[in-house]
Amino acid sequence: MAKTHTRYVCQECGRATASYMGKCPQCGAFNSMVEEVVHDEPVTKGTAVRGLTGRSAPRSIGDVSSDAEDRINLPIGEFARVLGGGIVPGSIVLIGGDPGIGKSTLMLQMAMEMAATKRVLYVSGEESERQIKMRATRLAGARRDDQSSKSSFGPAVPLPKNLLLVTETNLEIIFNHINEVKPDLLIVEDSSAGSVSQVRECSSQLRELAKTSGISVFVIGHVTKEGTIAGPRVLEHVVDTVLYLEGDRFQAYRLLRSVKNRFGATAEVGVFEMREGGLVEVTNPSEAFLAERMINAAGSAIAVTMEGTRPILVEVQGLTSPTQFGNARRTANGVDFNRLLLISAVLTRRAGLKLAEQDIFVNVVGGLQIDEPAADLAIAAAIASSWRDISVKADAVLIGEICLAGELRMPGQMVARLREAQKLGFKTAIVPTALRKAEPYPKDIKVIEVRSIHQALDAAFASSNELSKGRKVA
Ligand code: TYD
Ligand code: MG
């Protein structure tokens, strides 16, 4: 009989200690230690995988097939883009996101799409087969009703025969199913959060399976309140690719973002819209994010932000309003709060806006979260526009990072940003003065180069009044 003892494992980072500690000595997390029983002889010693294991053998580098040619074509363009161009056989992908954001929907849509040509096994530890079928039928029905819309993807009706469903949480039984079904694609959704070592053990076995059998595995994870995938960061090291599905729950847009990818560029983003009939690809996100824009409204400015390799235009809205209860408040929605504080301070000190007794609200339309400093200038313009009650030129975009002294810094990939703005019909771009240009700017957009936030605001406003001349409205 195997001997057992207990140990304590940090649920954040996986550090194991012999005794309980309130604070993890490795990552500093509090109350993250969970007691676990350890069998001296590991229970999982390869039993589950053995059936499929092929022997490894050294090969000449020239004989190793490269994954570019082997990738399985994925008909969902926005998804394929995030994966780096398709599904890599034998890879393991973790997809995380808040509950209810649409992970199961996306994976089911992908499963149904892939089942047209491949064998797909969908293992759910959360929903019954009937529940999944109900959802699949709804998705398929929506597809049938929506044949006219080119951007919608989804399964052909009737439901694909090659999509097999099973509700199961026991890993050993799951492996039995895999041996029997021999799928090309495996999707595992497990609700049981489990402790770190369980989740890790489970994932390493799935990885072993992927590597030895060539099956592509997708694991659906859950994101904790702190924003990490449940169970743990440790999981992220086990898998090849980590994707997050994110978005504002009250908005329709969903962003599929890759945060780690052994087979493609990270920070790549796919954009979807959640509709009645499931997720629909948004192939032109800038257009979508600007769709509801009110032209010539005060307190609105257009930023060009890079999401991976793709520039996206978004509307930033600002509102200033006299403070009622003494302390001026700043509220940031879609932009970093500290960034907002910095921009407000620079506007006060370097552009002469009296914001000390103003509440400031900033919102990014469409539920997008912008982390890039390149949006600073648009944020500043939106705030200044509201404060002065003058609209920013309707055909202008603002791109640039604001520094503490009020001078501007050039962000990367300026040419790509300008091209996207021009493509969407913008005529003017207000950008920091370039000391050195790697590439000439596109010709069809008027680029106004400015050195300071002061100059940028002067250029941004429709009327040529200088900002410092005072405000029109209290
Ligand atoms: P789901 O995929 O279950 O989320 P997750 O697996 O990430 O927890 O998505 C659930 C949400 O998506 C739910 O609030 C309803 C919405 N939804 C639609 O709007 N349209 C649809 O066709 C489907 C299937 C779901
Ligand atoms: Mg789900």
mmCIF file of C-alpha atoms and ligand atoms in Angstrom, residues 97-106 126-127 135 138-139 189 220 222 245 249 254 274-279, ligand 1:
data_model
loop_
_atom_site.group_PDB
_atom_site.id
_atom_site.type_symbol
_atom_site.label_atom_id
_atom_site.label_comp_id
_atom_site.label_asym_id
_atom_site.label_seq_id
_atom_site.Cartn_x
_atom_site.Cartn_y
_atom_site.Cartn_z
ATOM 1 C CA GLY A 97 -12.922 34.068 -19.291
ATOM 2 C CA ASP A 98 -15.525 35.211 -16.799
ATOM 3 C CA PRO A 99 -18.574 33.014 -16.290
ATOM 4 C CA GLY A 100 -21.264 33.770 -18.829
ATOM 5 C CA ILE A 101 -18.987 35.562 -21.241
ATOM 6 C CA GLY A 102 -19.483 32.966 -23.984
ATOM 7 C CA LYS A 103 -16.715 30.367 -23.730
ATOM 8 C CA SER A 104 -19.020 27.377 -24.060
ATOM 9 C CA THR A 105 -20.871 29.061 -26.899
ATOM 10 C CA LEU A 106 -17.676 29.766 -28.803
ATOM 11 C CA GLU A 126 -20.805 21.044 -16.357
ATOM 12 C CA GLU A 127 -23.709 20.598 -18.707
ATOM 13 C CA ARG A 135 -27.838 24.978 -27.388
ATOM 14 C CA ARG A 138 -30.486 26.874 -31.295
ATOM 15 C CA LEU A 139 -27.156 27.872 -32.808
ATOM 16 C CA GLU A 189 -14.969 21.705 -20.119
ATOM 17 C CA ILE A 220 -12.155 25.588 -21.073
ATOM 18 C CA HIS A 222 -12.758 29.597 -15.478
ATOM 19 C CA LEU A 245 -12.480 35.692 -23.956
ATOM 20 C CA ARG A 249 -21.146 41.611 -19.953
ATOM 21 C CA ARG A 254 -16.379 39.951 -27.136
ATOM 22 C CA MET A 274 -22.817 38.023 -29.035
ATOM 23 C CA ARG A 275 -26.171 37.740 -30.748
ATOM 24 C CA GLU A 276 -29.305 35.696 -30.266
ATOM 25 C CA GLY A 277 -27.805 33.001 -32.437
ATOM 26 C CA GLY A 278 -24.413 32.869 -30.778
ATOM 27 C CA LEU A 279 -21.168 34.626 -31.530
HETATM 28 P P1 TYD B 1 -21.773 30.691 -22.230
HETATM 29 O O1 TYD B 1 -21.148 30.233 -23.481
HETATM 30 O O2 TYD B 1 -22.572 29.702 -21.473
HETATM 31 O O3 TYD B 1 -20.714 31.320 -21.251
HETATM 32 P P2 TYD B 1 -19.516 30.625 -20.454
HETATM 33 O O4 TYD B 1 -19.342 29.250 -20.977
HETATM 34 O O5 TYD B 1 -18.342 31.526 -20.722
HETATM 35 O O6 TYD B 1 -19.898 30.660 -19.024
HETATM 36 O O7 TYD B 1 -22.626 31.981 -22.618
HETATM 37 C C1 TYD B 1 -23.645 32.354 -21.857
HETATM 38 C C2 TYD B 1 -24.190 33.691 -22.264
HETATM 39 O O8 TYD B 1 -24.260 33.888 -23.649
HETATM 40 C C3 TYD B 1 -25.565 33.784 -21.732
HETATM 41 O O9 TYD B 1 -25.629 34.943 -20.924
HETATM 42 C C4 TYD B 1 -26.456 33.895 -22.904
HETATM 43 C C5 TYD B 1 -25.560 34.306 -24.016
HETATM 44 N N1 TYD B 1 -25.925 33.692 -25.322
HETATM 45 C C6 TYD B 1 -26.461 34.475 -26.315
HETATM 46 O O10 TYD B 1 -26.673 35.678 -26.159
HETATM 47 N N2 TYD B 1 -26.767 33.882 -27.523
HETATM 48 C C7 TYD B 1 -26.577 32.559 -27.736
HETATM 49 O O11 TYD B 1 -26.861 32.070 -28.839
HETATM 50 C C8 TYD B 1 -26.020 31.765 -26.700
HETATM 51 C C9 TYD B 1 -25.779 30.313 -26.884
HETATM 52 C C10 TYD B 1 -25.698 32.378 -25.508
#
